[in-house]
Each structure stands twice: as structure tokens, then as C-alpha cells.
Amino acid sequence: MDFKEVWNRIKERGIELSQNKNVLLYLFFVGVATIFWFLHSLGKEYTANVHVDVKYHNFPLDTEPQEKTTKDLTLNVSGYGFSLMRMQLKSIFYDYKVDVSSLRKRRTNNKENLSYELSISAIRNQFEEQLGSGIIINSVYPEDVDFEIVPMGLKKVPITSAVKIEMKSGYMLSDEGFVNPDSVEVRAPIALLDTLKTIYTESLLIDKLSSSFKKKVKLVSPNPEVELMTEHTTVQYEINEYIDEEIIIPVKAINFPKNVNVVIQPNEVKLKYRTYEKAKQNIQEDDFLLVVDYNTINDLATKIEVQAIHLPEGITKVYMSPRYVNYTITYE
């Protein structure tokens, strides 16, 4: 197809269009009239039934619905077309909210059900801001709403840190660390509440620490049905540069009968341990208790194990030399 042929076709279309301009003009005015009619209609007042999804919340602390708390509700409403159209569009994407604590309970013989009256006044008060201006609620269907419930309880549960820390070379933990608060009140179905032994923090790994550490961390609910009254706690660890120390401690004999004499050789051992400067200042020889216990004697062995019954706070990496000592027993 050459340029001349294309040009001729454009001219033919133009002639046809000019011949049908009356049709185009008619369609234009019909469209304008339709728009004005639609706008005029929206300005009138109407009454209509609108189906909305309603989410109920704020149930009593000692109960919890077993089922979904979002239910269908039909509102008979009056309002101008613009307002009704806005409400219809909003109801597609929005769940209207109702606080059941402000509703009146219905009496029921079934203790496993909660029933509430959906009075016009209650729904109007709750929906007033959600609906916006220009909407009047005439009636509500259904007039009550029921929920199957499960008994709920409260319990204080200890918190366990799931934070793992690693120190920079040359540093040590001065204590096991602590959490504050060290417990959290939880709300859960009573059957589940009895199984809760601890609530863990979120898992974190903090490495290369060379100074004391303090951080606010989240608490993790072990089950979607377990509600934590507090969402965070603070974990804290004291970290110090360590020093290696050693000390000579005498060994004591315990649980030997009165008619049995024992001689230990050697009667003292060397302890090597790791500590930090602040703790070192408070460590005394009396803080250590090393013993040999008559109840651990093996008649086939010539040595007995030395046991550390008590060690002072603030020490770690304890090494004992020797670990076993010779003993001789005589009877009176």
C-alpha cells in the first residue's frame, strides 16, 4: 500500500465522520445528560440495606471466643446517595469494630456461650465515627450475637534469656546475667496455662564483647493463644577483663566413722582459676572447701578423688592439681 492510497482512505473516513456528526453530537448530549442525572440522583436521600463485616473485641479477661470474632451484620441505613455509595465502597475493604464491653449481655443457660444484645443505640454509638457523617442507622440484623467461649486465666511466668553472648579474647562474664523484669504475666486458656513453665526472649547472638552489656529485647509468645501482658524485658551482663590466679587449699576428710583414722597424702592441692580484679579482692582461702568423702572410697583403688564442695563467686575455669590423692586408713 503506497502513500497515495493511505491518504485517500483517510479522506474517505473523514467524509463518513462528517456525515455522521449528528450521531456523534447526539451521543455526546446523552452522555452529559446521564452524568447530570447520576449526580442529581446521588444528591437524593435513600434507604438501603448494607452488609458489613464487624470485628468484635475487648472481651472479658476471663473468657475468649473459640471462633472468629468477625461476623456479618446487616444495617438498614438512610442517607444521601453520596454517603451511601461511600459506605458501600468502604464496607468492601473495612471491618467495622464493636467493643463488646459496652454491649448488654443476654442471659443464657449455656455457660459456654456469651450472648450480647445489638441494640440500635449501642451500634449507633460505636459506628458513628466509623460511618462518617450523613448516615442514619434505622435497624440492625441480627439483634444479638453469640460466641462460644473458652475459660481464660492469668499467670506469672519466669523469663528465660535466649540471648547468647561471646566475649572478646581476654574477657569473661562476671555473672550469669539477669533479666529485668524476670517474669511476665500471661493470659491464656486455662488448659494451656498450666503447661507454661517459662517465656523465652528472642534469640540473639552478641559477639566480641569487651564491656558490660545491656539491651532491651522482645519476649516471644510460645503459642498464638498466649497473650503476653508485657512485650519486652532487659537483659544485662557484666563483663570484665580476666586474670589467672592460683592458690593452695588444704583438703578435709568428711563422713569417716569415729573409729576410722585417715591420712591424706598430699593433704593440700593447688587450684588454678580465672577471675577478675573486683572479685579477686574479695576471695579468701576460707571461701574454698575441698574434701575427700568416705562414701566415695573404692576398696580396689589406692587413691580417692578430691571434691570441690564450695567455691567463691566470681571464678571460673577451675583446675585442680592433683585431682586424686593417696590415703591410708587405720582403725581404733
Tab-separated table of C-alpha atoms in Angstrom:
chain	number	residue	atom	x	y	z
A	1	MET	CA	0.000	0.000	0.000
A	2	ASP	CA	1.531	3.348	-1.127
A	3	PHE	CA	1.174	6.765	0.435
A	4	LYS	CA	-1.464	7.935	-2.028
A	5	GLU	CA	-3.772	5.042	-1.245
A	6	VAL	CA	-3.411	5.669	2.512
A	7	TRP	CA	-4.250	9.330	2.043
A	8	ASN	CA	-7.369	8.510	0.043
A	9	ARG	CA	-8.653	6.205	2.806
A	10	ILE	CA	-8.158	8.915	5.430
A	11	LYS	CA	-10.179	11.322	3.309
A	12	GLU	CA	-12.986	8.764	2.919
A	13	ARG	CA	-13.142	8.223	6.705
A	14	GLY	CA	-13.263	11.964	7.246
A	15	ILE	CA	-16.193	12.289	4.861
A	16	GLU	CA	-18.060	9.467	6.659
A	17	LEU	CA	-17.389	11.054	10.024
A	18	SER	CA	-18.656	14.441	8.870
A	19	GLN	CA	-21.796	12.773	7.502
A	20	ASN	CA	-22.426	11.120	10.910
A	21	LYS	CA	-21.662	14.186	13.034
A	22	ASN	CA	-25.284	14.358	14.067
A	23	VAL	CA	-24.984	10.884	15.635
A	24	LEU	CA	-21.834	11.902	17.488
A	25	LEU	CA	-23.473	15.056	18.732
A	26	TYR	CA	-26.476	13.058	19.937
A	27	LEU	CA	-24.253	10.612	21.844
A	28	PHE	CA	-22.353	13.485	23.442
A	29	PHE	CA	-25.511	15.078	24.816
A	30	VAL	CA	-26.832	11.703	26.026
A	31	GLY	CA	-23.570	11.181	27.942
A	32	VAL	CA	-23.717	14.635	29.504
A	33	ALA	CA	-27.343	14.120	30.483
A	34	THR	CA	-26.509	10.764	32.063
A	35	ILE	CA	-23.764	12.341	34.152
A	36	PHE	CA	-26.077	15.117	35.356
A	37	TRP	CA	-28.815	12.567	36.135
A	38	PHE	CA	-26.341	10.449	38.117
A	39	LEU	CA	-25.107	13.449	40.093
A	40	HIS	CA	-28.668	14.555	40.746
A	41	SER	CA	-29.595	11.054	41.962
A	42	LEU	CA	-26.668	10.969	44.378
A	43	GLY	CA	-27.995	14.148	45.921
A	44	LYS	CA	-31.265	12.498	46.911
A	45	GLU	CA	-31.931	10.663	50.180
A	46	TYR	CA	-32.309	6.865	50.114
A	47	THR	CA	-32.865	3.929	52.467
A	48	ALA	CA	-30.904	0.726	51.854
A	49	ASN	CA	-29.653	-2.474	53.471
A	50	VAL	CA	-25.876	-2.611	53.723
A	51	HIS	CA	-23.963	-5.784	54.641
A	52	VAL	CA	-20.852	-5.114	56.696
A	53	ASP	CA	-18.178	-7.222	58.387
A	54	VAL	CA	-17.959	-6.455	62.100
A	55	LYS	CA	-14.975	-7.350	64.276
A	56	TYR	CA	-15.817	-7.714	67.974
A	57	HIS	CA	-13.127	-7.045	70.564
A	58	ASN	CA	-12.406	-6.312	74.235
A	59	PHE	CA	-13.980	-9.472	75.644
A	60	PRO	CA	-13.853	-10.143	79.419
A	61	LEU	CA	-10.383	-11.098	80.662
A	62	ASP	CA	-11.599	-14.480	81.933
A	63	THR	CA	-13.083	-15.574	78.587
A	64	GLU	CA	-12.008	-15.780	74.962
A	65	PRO	CA	-14.083	-16.680	71.869
A	66	GLN	CA	-13.167	-20.009	70.305
A	67	GLU	CA	-14.366	-18.867	66.906
A	68	LYS	CA	-13.563	-15.937	64.637
A	69	THR	CA	-14.664	-12.620	66.090
A	70	THR	CA	-15.568	-11.128	62.704
A	71	LYS	CA	-19.238	-11.639	61.801
A	72	ASP	CA	-21.671	-10.355	59.170
A	73	LEU	CA	-24.158	-7.684	60.136
A	74	THR	CA	-26.911	-6.091	58.058
A	75	LEU	CA	-27.616	-2.433	58.671
A	76	ASN	CA	-30.718	-0.703	57.374
A	77	VAL	CA	-29.490	2.842	56.835
A	78	SER	CA	-30.700	6.152	55.436
A	79	GLY	CA	-28.625	8.816	53.833
A	80	TYR	CA	-27.821	10.756	50.712
A	81	GLY	CA	-26.596	8.876	47.673
A	82	PHE	CA	-23.052	10.166	48.015
A	83	SER	CA	-22.851	8.958	51.645
A	84	LEU	CA	-24.384	5.562	50.871
A	85	MET	CA	-22.029	4.989	47.952
A	86	ARG	CA	-19.053	5.894	50.147
A	87	MET	CA	-20.278	3.482	52.828
A	88	GLN	CA	-20.775	0.669	50.311
A	89	LEU	CA	-17.255	1.086	48.954
A	90	LYS	CA	-15.763	1.271	52.456
A	91	SER	CA	-17.502	-1.923	53.569
A	92	ILE	CA	-15.632	-3.885	50.869
A	93	PHE	CA	-12.241	-3.207	52.437
A	94	TYR	CA	-13.034	-2.300	56.051
A	95	ASP	CA	-14.068	-4.293	59.144
A	96	TYR	CA	-16.250	-2.205	61.424
A	97	LYS	CA	-15.298	-2.570	65.087
A	98	VAL	CA	-17.540	-3.165	68.094
A	99	ASP	CA	-16.344	-3.047	71.717
A	100	VAL	CA	-18.364	-5.783	73.435
A	101	SER	CA	-17.666	-4.308	76.874
A	102	SER	CA	-20.171	-1.574	76.024
A	103	LEU	CA	-22.882	-4.042	74.941
A	104	ARG	CA	-25.513	-5.553	77.211
A	105	LYS	CA	-25.138	-9.288	77.882
A	106	ARG	CA	-28.092	-11.580	77.307
A	107	ARG	CA	-28.870	-14.183	79.929
A	108	THR	CA	-28.217	-17.719	78.723
A	109	ASN	CA	-28.361	-21.152	80.342
A	110	ASN	CA	-25.277	-22.293	78.434
A	111	LYS	CA	-22.167	-21.333	80.405
A	112	GLU	CA	-20.019	-21.989	77.351
A	113	ASN	CA	-21.661	-19.179	75.372
A	114	LEU	CA	-21.599	-15.403	75.529
A	115	SER	CA	-24.557	-13.544	74.064
A	116	TYR	CA	-24.808	-9.776	73.511
A	117	GLU	CA	-27.682	-7.516	72.518
A	118	LEU	CA	-27.055	-5.431	69.406
A	119	SER	CA	-29.345	-2.514	70.222
A	120	ILE	CA	-29.733	0.393	67.847
A	121	SER	CA	-28.369	2.864	70.395
A	122	ALA	CA	-25.280	0.749	71.063
A	123	ILE	CA	-24.500	0.258	67.371
A	124	ARG	CA	-25.093	3.935	66.616
A	125	ASN	CA	-22.673	4.957	69.374
A	126	GLN	CA	-19.994	2.545	68.151
A	127	PHE	CA	-20.428	3.214	64.412
A	128	GLU	CA	-20.951	6.963	64.487
A	129	GLU	CA	-17.330	7.881	63.722
A	130	GLN	CA	-16.707	4.817	61.561
A	131	LEU	CA	-19.654	5.505	59.216
A	132	GLY	CA	-18.966	9.186	58.784
A	133	SER	CA	-21.499	11.978	58.513
A	134	GLY	CA	-24.813	11.723	56.673
A	135	ILE	CA	-25.665	8.101	57.613
A	136	ILE	CA	-28.527	7.168	59.952
A	137	ILE	CA	-28.941	3.569	61.216
A	138	ASN	CA	-32.598	2.518	61.236
A	139	SER	CA	-32.293	-1.126	62.253
A	140	VAL	CA	-29.793	-3.904	62.828
A	141	TYR	CA	-29.985	-7.583	61.887
A	142	PRO	CA	-29.417	-9.858	63.708
A	143	GLU	CA	-30.386	-8.240	67.004
A	144	ASP	CA	-27.937	-10.301	69.047
A	145	VAL	CA	-24.637	-12.087	68.565
A	146	ASP	CA	-23.349	-15.284	70.208
A	147	PHE	CA	-19.832	-16.575	70.795
A	148	GLU	CA	-18.581	-19.941	72.009
A	149	ILE	CA	-16.042	-19.221	74.710
A	150	VAL	CA	-13.112	-20.876	76.448
A	151	PRO	CA	-12.172	-20.101	80.084
A	152	MET	CA	-9.095	-17.884	80.358
A	153	GLY	CA	-6.674	-17.288	83.204
A	154	LEU	CA	-3.714	-15.146	84.228
A	155	LYS	CA	-0.372	-16.462	85.431
A	156	LYS	CA	3.032	-15.000	86.190
A	157	VAL	CA	5.707	-16.958	84.302
A	158	PRO	CA	9.507	-16.632	84.694
A	159	ILE	CA	11.507	-15.247	81.768
A	160	THR	CA	14.487	-17.111	80.316
A	161	SER	CA	17.019	-15.262	78.194
A	162	ALA	CA	17.738	-16.723	74.758
A	163	VAL	CA	20.492	-14.172	74.191
A	164	LYS	CA	23.846	-15.825	73.544
A	165	ILE	CA	26.955	-13.759	74.105
A	166	GLU	CA	30.589	-14.335	73.219
A	167	MET	CA	33.398	-12.342	74.758
A	168	LYS	CA	36.420	-10.881	73.094
A	169	SER	CA	39.643	-12.756	73.878
A	170	GLY	CA	40.859	-11.874	77.376
A	171	TYR	CA	37.400	-11.145	78.816
A	172	MET	CA	34.921	-13.121	80.914
A	173	LEU	CA	31.394	-12.974	82.274
A	174	SER	CA	31.324	-11.737	85.854
A	175	ASP	CA	27.953	-13.402	86.478
A	176	GLU	CA	25.271	-15.404	84.741
A	177	GLY	CA	23.482	-12.219	83.774
A	178	PHE	CA	19.934	-11.264	84.658
A	179	VAL	CA	16.692	-10.082	83.096
A	180	ASN	CA	14.525	-7.249	84.363
A	181	PRO	CA	11.664	-7.861	84.764
A	182	ASP	CA	12.419	-11.535	85.414
A	183	SER	CA	8.810	-12.673	84.949
A	184	VAL	CA	5.807	-11.750	82.827
A	185	GLU	CA	2.074	-12.064	83.367
A	186	VAL	CA	0.411	-14.058	80.612
A	187	ARG	CA	-3.209	-14.600	79.629
A	188	ALA	CA	-4.148	-17.906	78.035
A	189	PRO	CA	-6.745	-20.692	78.075
A	190	ILE	CA	-6.599	-22.353	81.493
A	191	ALA	CA	-5.792	-25.761	79.971
A	192	LEU	CA	-2.775	-24.234	78.218
A	193	LEU	CA	-1.798	-22.013	81.133
A	194	ASP	CA	-0.848	-24.988	83.304
A	195	THR	CA	1.752	-26.139	80.757
A	196	LEU	CA	3.668	-22.840	80.661
A	197	LYS	CA	6.942	-23.090	82.575
A	198	THR	CA	8.912	-20.175	81.104
A	199	ILE	CA	8.767	-17.467	78.451
A	200	TYR	CA	11.859	-17.013	76.284
A	201	THR	CA	13.266	-13.824	74.877
A	202	GLU	CA	14.030	-13.530	71.192
A	203	SER	CA	17.187	-15.367	70.101
A	204	LEU	CA	20.188	-13.099	69.641
A	205	LEU	CA	23.937	-13.630	69.258
A	206	ILE	CA	26.176	-10.803	70.502
A	207	ASP	CA	29.872	-11.463	69.997
A	208	LYS	CA	33.254	-9.843	70.651
A	209	LEU	CA	32.092	-8.161	73.838
A	210	SER	CA	34.690	-6.396	75.979
A	211	SER	CA	32.426	-4.334	78.232
A	212	SER	CA	29.220	-4.751	80.189
A	213	PHE	CA	26.177	-5.318	78.035
A	214	LYS	CA	22.566	-4.169	78.441
A	215	LYS	CA	19.805	-4.476	75.846
A	216	LYS	CA	16.022	-4.344	75.604
A	217	VAL	CA	14.737	-7.499	73.896
A	218	LYS	CA	11.374	-8.846	72.794
A	219	LEU	CA	9.542	-11.645	74.550
A	220	VAL	CA	8.305	-14.487	72.354
A	221	SER	CA	4.871	-15.996	72.869
A	222	PRO	CA	5.066	-19.808	72.572
A	223	ASN	CA	1.538	-20.051	71.200
A	224	PRO	CA	-0.862	-17.709	69.339
A	225	GLU	CA	-3.349	-18.252	72.181
A	226	VAL	CA	-0.871	-16.962	74.788
A	227	GLU	CA	-1.094	-13.203	75.286
A	228	LEU	CA	1.862	-11.521	76.972
A	229	MET	CA	0.925	-8.588	79.194
A	230	THR	CA	4.481	-7.238	78.742
A	231	GLU	CA	6.218	-7.443	75.375
A	232	HIS	CA	9.822	-6.657	76.374
A	233	THR	CA	12.421	-7.223	79.049
A	234	THR	CA	16.003	-6.038	79.552
A	235	VAL	CA	18.949	-8.431	79.613
A	236	GLN	CA	22.165	-7.367	81.311
A	237	TYR	CA	25.596	-8.972	81.640
A	238	GLU	CA	28.680	-7.727	83.473
A	239	ILE	CA	31.898	-8.337	81.554
A	240	ASN	CA	35.442	-7.796	82.805
A	241	GLU	CA	38.968	-8.478	81.714
A	242	TYR	CA	40.052	-11.729	83.326
A	243	ILE	CA	43.176	-12.682	85.268
A	244	ASP	CA	44.526	-16.149	86.037
A	245	GLU	CA	45.195	-16.939	89.707
A	246	GLU	CA	46.258	-19.928	91.808
A	247	ILE	CA	46.005	-20.865	95.465
A	248	ILE	CA	46.975	-23.758	97.769
A	249	ILE	CA	44.000	-25.200	99.695
A	250	PRO	CA	44.063	-27.914	102.425
A	251	VAL	CA	41.901	-30.991	101.910
A	252	LYS	CA	39.443	-32.091	104.620
A	253	ALA	CA	38.081	-35.584	105.264
A	254	ILE	CA	34.304	-35.948	105.742
A	255	ASN	CA	31.871	-38.748	106.632
A	256	PHE	CA	34.563	-41.013	108.091
A	257	PRO	CA	33.395	-43.129	111.065
A	258	LYS	CA	34.684	-42.151	114.502
A	259	ASN	CA	36.759	-45.317	114.796
A	260	VAL	CA	38.486	-44.691	111.449
A	261	ASN	CA	41.568	-42.526	111.071
A	262	VAL	CA	42.624	-41.381	107.621
A	263	VAL	CA	45.870	-39.875	106.414
A	264	ILE	CA	45.793	-37.998	103.102
A	265	GLN	CA	48.918	-37.547	101.004
A	266	PRO	CA	49.274	-34.834	99.893
A	267	ASN	CA	46.872	-33.073	102.246
A	268	GLU	CA	46.589	-29.936	100.146
A	269	VAL	CA	46.148	-29.227	96.445
A	270	LYS	CA	46.798	-26.379	94.078
A	271	LEU	CA	43.819	-24.668	92.457
A	272	LYS	CA	44.183	-22.615	89.310
A	273	TYR	CA	41.222	-20.472	88.330
A	274	ARG	CA	40.139	-17.484	86.300
A	275	THR	CA	38.631	-14.362	87.868
A	276	TYR	CA	38.562	-10.581	87.524
A	277	GLU	CA	40.052	-7.813	89.599
A	278	LYS	CA	36.953	-6.818	91.572
A	279	ALA	CA	36.184	-10.418	92.563
A	280	LYS	CA	39.837	-11.163	93.359
A	281	GLN	CA	39.839	-8.558	96.115
A	282	ASN	CA	37.103	-10.454	97.992
A	283	ILE	CA	38.424	-14.009	97.583
A	284	GLN	CA	39.741	-15.645	100.790
A	285	GLU	CA	41.134	-19.116	101.487
A	286	ASP	CA	38.118	-19.873	103.667
A	287	ASP	CA	35.879	-19.449	100.620
A	288	PHE	CA	37.185	-22.766	99.260
A	289	LEU	CA	36.161	-26.132	100.655
A	290	LEU	CA	37.909	-29.208	99.231
A	291	VAL	CA	37.133	-32.635	100.686
A	292	VAL	CA	37.622	-36.366	100.375
A	293	ASP	CA	34.446	-38.286	101.186
A	294	TYR	CA	34.462	-41.686	102.918
A	295	ASN	CA	31.398	-42.665	100.891
A	296	THR	CA	33.375	-42.426	97.635
A	297	ILE	CA	36.113	-44.866	98.678
A	298	ASN	CA	36.690	-47.761	96.311
A	299	ASP	CA	38.303	-50.697	98.079
A	300	LEU	CA	40.129	-51.623	94.886
A	301	ALA	CA	41.676	-48.160	94.454
A	302	THR	CA	44.599	-46.645	96.307
A	303	LYS	CA	43.547	-43.070	95.672
A	304	ILE	CA	40.473	-41.012	96.433
A	305	GLU	CA	39.029	-38.111	94.478
A	306	VAL	CA	39.179	-34.565	95.838
A	307	GLN	CA	35.850	-32.786	95.511
A	308	ALA	CA	35.218	-29.039	95.488
A	309	ILE	CA	32.194	-28.608	97.782
A	310	HIS	CA	32.268	-24.826	97.778
A	311	LEU	CA	33.953	-22.217	95.601
A	312	PRO	CA	33.759	-18.425	95.859
A	313	GLU	CA	31.684	-16.386	93.473
A	314	GLY	CA	33.360	-14.761	90.504
A	315	ILE	CA	35.676	-17.590	89.484
A	316	THR	CA	35.627	-19.961	86.526
A	317	LYS	CA	37.866	-22.395	84.642
A	318	VAL	CA	38.887	-24.153	87.869
A	319	TYR	CA	41.723	-26.678	87.539
A	320	MET	CA	42.782	-28.852	90.494
A	321	SER	CA	46.205	-30.473	90.900
A	322	PRO	CA	46.345	-33.212	91.945
A	323	ARG	CA	42.777	-34.388	91.358
A	324	TYR	CA	43.300	-37.650	93.273
A	325	VAL	CA	45.297	-38.129	96.468
A	326	ASN	CA	46.687	-41.175	98.280
A	327	TYR	CA	45.047	-42.183	101.536
A	328	THR	CA	45.797	-44.538	104.404
A	329	ILE	CA	43.174	-45.829	106.816
A	330	THR	CA	43.733	-47.161	110.337
A	331	TYR	CA	41.131	-48.424	112.811
A	332	GLU	CA	40.987	-47.780	116.535
